Amino acid sequence: QKEVEQNSGPLSVPEGAIASLNCTYSDQGSQSFFWYRQYSGKSPELIMFIYSNGDKEDGRFTAQLNKASQYVSLLIRDSQPSDSATYLCAFLGAFGNEKLTFGTGTRLTIIP
Amino acid sequence: EAQVTQNPRYLITVTGKKLTVTCSQNMNHEYMSWYRQDPGLGLRQIYYSMNVEVTDKGDVPEGYKVSRKEKRNFPLILESPSPNQTSLYFCASSLTGTKVSETQYFGPGTRLLVL
């Protein structure tokens, strides 16, 4: 089993709708989880991090974490064409193994 | 401006010709890391460094070397590049690498082609 699983997409969402991106992980000791956005040919940039179960909101973005199910998601409300990018989830390993492990990314396209 | 810089940004080389990709950060970060990104494989860590003179292997260290003689610099060395090292390389840094809420800052990337 891969350490981090993401649906590679592409995921197409109409402009103004909610985009839902999902990620599962295998390391039960993972401390925290990150969502990065990467535009084509550019470097990843951090959107959000979450380390407690539940929801965390920041503007149009909501991260959701369920440690029991080893599942983290990212919701993008009122999707804009500028949200079209590849979204990478990543997790920070347990104490003593603080490695940041990335998923392969989900390609999101917002259709005007 | 806080940033991570990499040089060169693009490099075409031939098999076996030693090369170095430089990485520098101006944020006084302790933790630095190198990743390679390949289609369908995502970002994979090559080496990381928790501080000066402290380096450790990531997931795909074969064929690469690193050194951390100064806090701000973390060069990636390919002693004898091979075509399977053709990839997009990113350097990244963060304050300590161990905090749950710590942001990792990425450099602009180096696109390497080994013929």
PDB file of C-alpha atoms in Angstrom:
ATOM      1  CA  GLN A   1       0.000   0.000   0.000  1.00  0.00           C
ATOM      2  CA  LYS A   2       1.273   3.439  -0.895  1.00  0.00           C
ATOM      3  CA  GLU A   3       1.925   5.767   2.007  1.00  0.00           C
ATOM      4  CA  VAL A   4      -0.343   8.409   0.505  1.00  0.00           C
ATOM      5  CA  GLU A   5      -3.110   7.783  -1.997  1.00  0.00           C
ATOM      6  CA  GLN A   6      -4.702  10.457  -4.122  1.00  0.00           C
ATOM      7  CA  ASN A   7      -6.974  10.206  -7.116  1.00  0.00           C
ATOM      8  CA  SER A   8      -4.830  11.556  -9.956  1.00  0.00           C
ATOM      9  CA  GLY A   9      -7.825  12.968 -11.775  1.00  0.00           C
ATOM     10  CA  PRO A  10      -8.272  14.963 -13.826  1.00  0.00           C
ATOM     11  CA  LEU A  11     -11.159  16.348 -11.828  1.00  0.00           C
ATOM     12  CA  SER A  12     -13.345  18.822 -13.700  1.00  0.00           C
ATOM     13  CA  VAL A  13     -15.616  21.164 -11.762  1.00  0.00           C
ATOM     14  CA  PRO A  14     -17.829  23.983 -13.099  1.00  0.00           C
ATOM     15  CA  GLU A  15     -16.935  27.499 -12.042  1.00  0.00           C
ATOM     16  CA  GLY A  16     -18.724  28.447  -8.824  1.00  0.00           C
ATOM     17  CA  ALA A  17     -19.205  24.861  -7.681  1.00  0.00           C
ATOM     18  CA  ILE A  18     -17.477  23.040  -4.813  1.00  0.00           C
ATOM     19  CA  ALA A  19     -14.360  21.040  -5.649  1.00  0.00           C
ATOM     20  CA  SER A  20     -13.639  18.112  -3.350  1.00  0.00           C
ATOM     21  CA  LEU A  21     -10.169  16.583  -3.192  1.00  0.00           C
ATOM     22  CA  ASN A  22      -9.380  13.506  -1.149  1.00  0.00           C
ATOM     23  CA  CYS A  23      -6.336  11.812   0.282  1.00  0.00           C
ATOM     24  CA  THR A  24      -5.781   8.690   2.386  1.00  0.00           C
ATOM     25  CA  TYR A  25      -2.630   7.818   4.266  1.00  0.00           C
ATOM     26  CA  SER A  26      -1.216   4.711   5.888  1.00  0.00           C
ATOM     27  CA  ASP A  27       1.024   6.053   8.673  1.00  0.00           C
ATOM     28  CA  GLN A  28      -1.137   6.095  11.796  1.00  0.00           C
ATOM     29  CA  GLY A  29       1.508   8.114  13.634  1.00  0.00           C
ATOM     30  CA  SER A  30       1.345  11.024  11.219  1.00  0.00           C
ATOM     31  CA  GLN A  31       1.380  14.327  13.028  1.00  0.00           C
ATOM     32  CA  SER A  32      -0.031  16.789  10.565  1.00  0.00           C
ATOM     33  CA  PHE A  33      -1.283  17.117   7.045  1.00  0.00           C
ATOM     34  CA  PHE A  34      -0.718  19.667   4.364  1.00  0.00           C
ATOM     35  CA  TRP A  35      -2.339  20.671   1.123  1.00  0.00           C
ATOM     36  CA  TYR A  36      -0.121  22.202  -1.542  1.00  0.00           C
ATOM     37  CA  ARG A  37      -1.165  23.734  -4.830  1.00  0.00           C
ATOM     38  CA  GLN A  38       1.114  23.456  -7.845  1.00  0.00           C
ATOM     39  CA  TYR A  39       0.566  25.284 -11.081  1.00  0.00           C
ATOM     40  CA  SER A  40       2.056  23.683 -14.171  1.00  0.00           C
ATOM     41  CA  GLY A  41       5.820  24.201 -14.268  1.00  0.00           C
ATOM     42  CA  LYS A  42       5.865  25.974 -10.907  1.00  0.00           C
ATOM     43  CA  SER A  43       6.872  24.980  -7.408  1.00  0.00           C
ATOM     44  CA  PRO A  44       4.360  23.776  -4.820  1.00  0.00           C
ATOM     45  CA  GLU A  45       2.895  26.386  -2.504  1.00  0.00           C
ATOM     46  CA  LEU A  46       1.239  25.661   0.816  1.00  0.00           C
ATOM     47  CA  ILE A  47      -2.514  26.262   1.000  1.00  0.00           C
ATOM     48  CA  MET A  48      -3.420  24.793   4.358  1.00  0.00           C
ATOM     49  CA  PHE A  49      -2.266  22.512   7.124  1.00  0.00           C
ATOM     50  CA  ILE A  50      -4.347  20.600   9.663  1.00  0.00           C
ATOM     51  CA  TYR A  51      -3.393  18.439  12.616  1.00  0.00           C
ATOM     52  CA  SER A  52      -6.593  18.096  14.659  1.00  0.00           C
ATOM     53  CA  ASN A  53      -9.615  16.018  13.746  1.00  0.00           C
ATOM     54  CA  GLY A  54     -12.423  18.013  12.230  1.00  0.00           C
ATOM     55  CA  ASP A  55     -12.645  20.935   9.858  1.00  0.00           C
ATOM     56  CA  LYS A  56     -10.383  23.913   9.376  1.00  0.00           C
ATOM     57  CA  GLU A  57     -11.540  26.802   7.226  1.00  0.00           C
ATOM     58  CA  ASP A  58      -9.497  29.502   5.513  1.00  0.00           C
ATOM     59  CA  GLY A  59     -11.410  31.662   3.091  1.00  0.00           C
ATOM     60  CA  ARG A  60     -12.794  29.490   0.303  1.00  0.00           C
ATOM     61  CA  PHE A  61     -10.767  26.489   1.461  1.00  0.00           C
ATOM     62  CA  THR A  62     -11.763  23.919   4.080  1.00  0.00           C
ATOM     63  CA  ALA A  63      -9.520  21.065   5.141  1.00  0.00           C
ATOM     64  CA  GLN A  64     -11.095  18.062   6.851  1.00  0.00           C
ATOM     65  CA  LEU A  65      -9.190  15.458   8.851  1.00  0.00           C
ATOM     66  CA  ASN A  66     -10.416  12.111  10.142  1.00  0.00           C
ATOM     67  CA  LYS A  67      -7.538  10.319  11.839  1.00  0.00           C
ATOM     68  CA  ALA A  68      -9.593   7.222  12.652  1.00  0.00           C
ATOM     69  CA  SER A  69     -10.285   6.705   8.959  1.00  0.00           C
ATOM     70  CA  GLN A  70      -6.841   8.035   7.958  1.00  0.00           C
ATOM     71  CA  TYR A  71      -8.478  10.420   5.558  1.00  0.00           C
ATOM     72  CA  VAL A  72      -7.924  14.073   4.767  1.00  0.00           C
ATOM     73  CA  SER A  73      -9.803  16.201   2.266  1.00  0.00           C
ATOM     74  CA  LEU A  74      -9.786  19.682   0.808  1.00  0.00           C
ATOM     75  CA  LEU A  75     -12.944  21.510  -0.225  1.00  0.00           C
ATOM     76  CA  ILE A  76     -12.755  24.554  -2.468  1.00  0.00           C
ATOM     77  CA  ARG A  77     -15.942  26.600  -2.448  1.00  0.00           C
ATOM     78  CA  ASP A  78     -16.977  28.954  -5.259  1.00  0.00           C
ATOM     79  CA  SER A  79     -14.336  27.443  -7.535  1.00  0.00           C
ATOM     80  CA  GLN A  80     -12.537  29.879  -9.817  1.00  0.00           C
ATOM     81  CA  PRO A  81     -10.586  29.220 -13.040  1.00  0.00           C
ATOM     82  CA  SER A  82      -7.471  30.316 -11.129  1.00  0.00           C
ATOM     83  CA  ASP A  83      -7.952  27.272  -8.887  1.00  0.00           C
ATOM     84  CA  SER A  84      -7.068  25.027 -11.833  1.00  0.00           C
ATOM     85  CA  ALA A  85      -3.851  23.326 -10.708  1.00  0.00           C
ATOM     86  CA  THR A  86      -2.512  20.102  -9.264  1.00  0.00           C
ATOM     87  CA  TYR A  87      -3.204  19.667  -5.567  1.00  0.00           C
ATOM     88  CA  LEU A  88      -0.754  17.670  -3.488  1.00  0.00           C
ATOM     89  CA  CYS A  89      -1.488  16.311  -0.074  1.00  0.00           C
ATOM     90  CA  ALA A  90       1.393  15.587   2.266  1.00  0.00           C
ATOM     91  CA  PHE A  91       1.819  14.355   5.798  1.00  0.00           C
ATOM     92  CA  LEU A  92       4.482  14.833   8.406  1.00  0.00           C
ATOM     93  CA  GLY A  93       5.616  11.546   9.925  1.00  0.00           C
ATOM     94  CA  ALA A  94       5.552  10.599  13.565  1.00  0.00           C
ATOM     95  CA  PHE A  95       8.028  11.950  16.132  1.00  0.00           C
ATOM     96  CA  GLY A  96      11.466  10.646  15.284  1.00  0.00           C
ATOM     97  CA  ASN A  97      10.537  10.248  11.625  1.00  0.00           C
ATOM     98  CA  GLU A  98       9.654  13.790  10.665  1.00  0.00           C
ATOM     99  CA  LYS A  99       9.681  13.204   6.956  1.00  0.00           C
ATOM    100  CA  LEU A 100       7.241  15.023   4.727  1.00  0.00           C
ATOM    101  CA  THR A 101       5.659  12.481   2.378  1.00  0.00           C
ATOM    102  CA  PHE A 102       3.721  13.652  -0.650  1.00  0.00           C
ATOM    103  CA  GLY A 103       0.933  12.106  -2.643  1.00  0.00           C
ATOM    104  CA  THR A 104       1.088  12.066  -6.430  1.00  0.00           C
ATOM    105  CA  GLY A 105      -1.393  14.902  -6.735  1.00  0.00           C
ATOM    106  CA  THR A 106      -4.852  15.467  -8.179  1.00  0.00           C
ATOM    107  CA  ARG A 107      -5.171  17.601 -11.286  1.00  0.00           C
ATOM    108  CA  LEU A 108      -8.134  19.967 -10.952  1.00  0.00           C
ATOM    109  CA  THR A 109      -9.675  21.874 -13.843  1.00  0.00           C
ATOM    110  CA  ILE A 110     -12.324  24.546 -13.241  1.00  0.00           C
ATOM    111  CA  ILE A 111     -14.563  24.913 -16.269  1.00  0.00           C
ATOM    112  CA  PRO A 112     -15.768  28.499 -16.916  1.00  0.00           C
TER     113      PRO A 112
ATOM    114  CA  GLU B   1      12.432  38.914   0.371  1.00  0.00           C
ATOM    115  CA  ALA B   2      12.334  35.469   1.977  1.00  0.00           C
ATOM    116  CA  GLN B   3      13.128  32.906  -0.658  1.00  0.00           C
ATOM    117  CA  VAL B   4      14.774  29.666  -1.715  1.00  0.00           C
ATOM    118  CA  THR B   5      16.896  29.957  -4.837  1.00  0.00           C
ATOM    119  CA  GLN B   6      18.163  27.221  -7.105  1.00  0.00           C
ATOM    120  CA  ASN B   7      20.689  27.291  -9.904  1.00  0.00           C
ATOM    121  CA  PRO B   8      20.672  26.473 -12.678  1.00  0.00           C
ATOM    122  CA  ARG B   9      16.981  26.492 -13.542  1.00  0.00           C
ATOM    123  CA  TYR B  10      17.497  24.394 -16.657  1.00  0.00           C
ATOM    124  CA  LEU B  11      20.334  22.029 -17.455  1.00  0.00           C
ATOM    125  CA  ILE B  12      21.060  19.646 -20.297  1.00  0.00           C
ATOM    126  CA  THR B  13      24.025  17.361 -19.771  1.00  0.00           C
ATOM    127  CA  VAL B  14      25.439  14.037 -20.900  1.00  0.00           C
ATOM    128  CA  THR B  15      25.732  10.749 -19.078  1.00  0.00           C
ATOM    129  CA  GLY B  16      28.635  10.648 -16.647  1.00  0.00           C
ATOM    130  CA  LYS B  17      29.433  14.353 -16.502  1.00  0.00           C
ATOM    131  CA  LYS B  18      29.430  15.468 -12.885  1.00  0.00           C
ATOM    132  CA  LEU B  19      27.106  18.316 -12.021  1.00  0.00           C
ATOM    133  CA  THR B  20      26.017  20.328  -9.008  1.00  0.00           C
ATOM    134  CA  VAL B  21      22.691  22.054  -8.458  1.00  0.00           C
ATOM    135  CA  THR B  22      22.934  24.774  -5.867  1.00  0.00           C
ATOM    136  CA  CYS B  23      20.264  25.680  -3.322  1.00  0.00           C
ATOM    137  CA  SER B  24      20.312  28.637  -1.006  1.00  0.00           C
ATOM    138  CA  GLN B  25      17.808  30.062   1.491  1.00  0.00           C
ATOM    139  CA  ASN B  26      17.843  33.397   3.279  1.00  0.00           C
ATOM    140  CA  MET B  27      15.429  32.577   6.106  1.00  0.00           C
ATOM    141  CA  ASN B  28      17.928  31.070   8.573  1.00  0.00           C
ATOM    142  CA  HIS B  29      16.106  27.741   8.302  1.00  0.00           C
ATOM    143  CA  GLU B  30      17.612  24.675   9.909  1.00  0.00           C
ATOM    144  CA  TYR B  31      15.857  22.112   7.710  1.00  0.00           C
ATOM    145  CA  MET B  32      16.570  21.761   4.018  1.00  0.00           C
ATOM    146  CA  SER B  33      15.553  19.069   1.598  1.00  0.00           C
ATOM    147  CA  TRP B  34      15.814  17.953  -2.017  1.00  0.00           C
ATOM    148  CA  TYR B  35      12.960  16.383  -3.978  1.00  0.00           C
ATOM    149  CA  ARG B  36      12.565  15.096  -7.466  1.00  0.00           C
ATOM    150  CA  GLN B  37       9.242  15.176  -9.262  1.00  0.00           C
ATOM    151  CA  ASP B  38       8.356  12.770 -12.031  1.00  0.00           C
ATOM    152  CA  PRO B  39       5.017  12.276 -13.837  1.00  0.00           C
ATOM    153  CA  GLY B  40       2.801   9.828 -11.962  1.00  0.00           C
ATOM    154  CA  LEU B  41       5.256   9.526  -9.084  1.00  0.00           C
ATOM    155  CA  GLY B  42       4.762  12.826  -7.337  1.00  0.00           C
ATOM    156  CA  LEU B  43       7.391  14.465  -5.179  1.00  0.00           C
ATOM    157  CA  ARG B  44       9.951  12.072  -3.764  1.00  0.00           C
ATOM    158  CA  GLN B  45      12.526  13.084  -1.204  1.00  0.00           C
ATOM    159  CA  ILE B  46      16.171  12.528  -2.136  1.00  0.00           C
ATOM    160  CA  TYR B  47      18.070  13.840   0.884  1.00  0.00           C
ATOM    161  CA  TYR B  48      17.342  16.124   3.774  1.00  0.00           C
ATOM    162  CA  SER B  49      19.350  18.002   6.360  1.00  0.00           C
ATOM    163  CA  MET B  50      18.238  18.903   9.864  1.00  0.00           C
ATOM    164  CA  ASN B  51      21.152  21.316  10.365  1.00  0.00           C
ATOM    165  CA  VAL B  52      24.740  22.050   9.413  1.00  0.00           C
ATOM    166  CA  GLU B  53      26.764  18.865   8.919  1.00  0.00           C
ATOM    167  CA  VAL B  54      23.627  16.739   9.528  1.00  0.00           C
ATOM    168  CA  THR B  55      22.236  15.006   6.451  1.00  0.00           C
ATOM    169  CA  ASP B  56      20.147  11.905   5.922  1.00  0.00           C
ATOM    170  CA  LYS B  57      18.775   9.848   3.067  1.00  0.00           C
ATOM    171  CA  GLY B  58      15.259  10.250   1.836  1.00  0.00           C
ATOM    172  CA  ASP B  59      13.321   7.808  -0.301  1.00  0.00           C
ATOM    173  CA  VAL B  60      15.458   7.901  -3.451  1.00  0.00           C
ATOM    174  CA  PRO B  61      19.078   8.775  -2.566  1.00  0.00           C
ATOM    175  CA  GLU B  62      20.844   6.500  -5.039  1.00  0.00           C
ATOM    176  CA  GLY B  63      23.078   8.403  -7.440  1.00  0.00           C
ATOM    177  CA  TYR B  64      23.005  11.642  -5.442  1.00  0.00           C
ATOM    178  CA  LYS B  65      25.194  13.319  -2.846  1.00  0.00           C
ATOM    179  CA  VAL B  66      24.628  16.345  -0.676  1.00  0.00           C
ATOM    180  CA  SER B  67      26.573  18.447   1.768  1.00  0.00           C
ATOM    181  CA  ARG B  68      25.595  21.042   4.360  1.00  0.00           C
ATOM    182  CA  LYS B  69      28.638  23.052   5.298  1.00  0.00           C
ATOM    183  CA  GLU B  70      26.734  26.292   5.825  1.00  0.00           C
ATOM    184  CA  LYS B  71      23.237  26.799   7.119  1.00  0.00           C
ATOM    185  CA  ARG B  72      22.014  28.645   4.039  1.00  0.00           C
ATOM    186  CA  ASN B  73      23.343  26.293   1.345  1.00  0.00           C
ATOM    187  CA  PHE B  74      22.465  22.712   0.453  1.00  0.00           C
ATOM    188  CA  PRO B  75      23.922  21.657  -2.915  1.00  0.00           C
ATOM    189  CA  LEU B  76      22.822  18.507  -4.727  1.00  0.00           C
ATOM    190  CA  ILE B  77      25.628  16.645  -6.485  1.00  0.00           C
ATOM    191  CA  LEU B  78      25.251  14.099  -9.252  1.00  0.00           C
ATOM    192  CA  GLU B  79      28.671  12.445  -9.542  1.00  0.00           C
ATOM    193  CA  SER B  80      27.831  10.439 -12.666  1.00  0.00           C
ATOM    194  CA  PRO B  81      24.420  11.412 -14.012  1.00  0.00           C
ATOM    195  CA  SER B  82      22.371   8.869 -15.893  1.00  0.00           C
ATOM    196  CA  PRO B  83      19.268   9.306 -18.088  1.00  0.00           C
ATOM    197  CA  ASN B  84      16.992   8.005 -15.299  1.00  0.00           C
ATOM    198  CA  GLN B  85      17.926  11.101 -13.311  1.00  0.00           C
ATOM    199  CA  THR B  86      16.189  13.285 -15.862  1.00  0.00           C
ATOM    200  CA  SER B  87      13.606  15.014 -13.717  1.00  0.00           C
ATOM    201  CA  LEU B  88      12.353  18.217 -12.143  1.00  0.00           C
ATOM    202  CA  TYR B  89      14.213  18.924  -8.912  1.00  0.00           C
ATOM    203  CA  PHE B  90      13.027  21.075  -6.037  1.00  0.00           C
ATOM    204  CA  CYS B  91      14.916  22.314  -3.035  1.00  0.00           C
ATOM    205  CA  ALA B  92      12.878  23.218   0.033  1.00  0.00           C
ATOM    206  CA  SER B  93      13.475  24.590   3.494  1.00  0.00           C
ATOM    207  CA  SER B  94      11.615  25.047   6.744  1.00  0.00           C
ATOM    208  CA  LEU B  95      12.461  26.374  10.167  1.00  0.00           C
ATOM    209  CA  THR B  96      13.098  23.075  11.944  1.00  0.00           C
ATOM    210  CA  GLY B  97      11.354  20.367   9.903  1.00  0.00           C
ATOM    211  CA  THR B  98       9.656  19.001  13.007  1.00  0.00           C
ATOM    212  CA  LYS B  99       6.810  21.339  13.894  1.00  0.00           C
ATOM    213  CA  VAL B 100       3.324  20.195  12.986  1.00  0.00           C
ATOM    214  CA  SER B 101       2.353  23.585  11.592  1.00  0.00           C
ATOM    215  CA  GLU B 102       5.593  24.436   9.874  1.00  0.00           C
ATOM    216  CA  THR B 103       5.528  25.701   6.300  1.00  0.00           C
ATOM    217  CA  GLN B 104       8.003  24.237   3.857  1.00  0.00           C
ATOM    218  CA  TYR B 105       9.174  26.768   1.267  1.00  0.00           C
ATOM    219  CA  PHE B 106      10.087  25.502  -2.165  1.00  0.00           C
ATOM    220  CA  GLY B 107      12.591  26.822  -4.641  1.00  0.00           C
ATOM    221  CA  PRO B 108      11.571  27.466  -8.274  1.00  0.00           C
ATOM    222  CA  GLY B 109      12.801  24.087  -9.506  1.00  0.00           C
ATOM    223  CA  THR B 110      15.607  22.848 -11.742  1.00  0.00           C
ATOM    224  CA  ARG B 111      14.699  20.949 -14.864  1.00  0.00           C
ATOM    225  CA  LEU B 112      17.455  18.464 -15.682  1.00  0.00           C
ATOM    226  CA  LEU B 113      17.827  16.460 -18.886  1.00  0.00           C
ATOM    227  CA  VAL B 114      20.532  13.798 -19.019  1.00  0.00           C
ATOM    228  CA  LEU B 115      21.291  12.524 -22.508  1.00  0.00           C
TER     229      LEU B 115
END
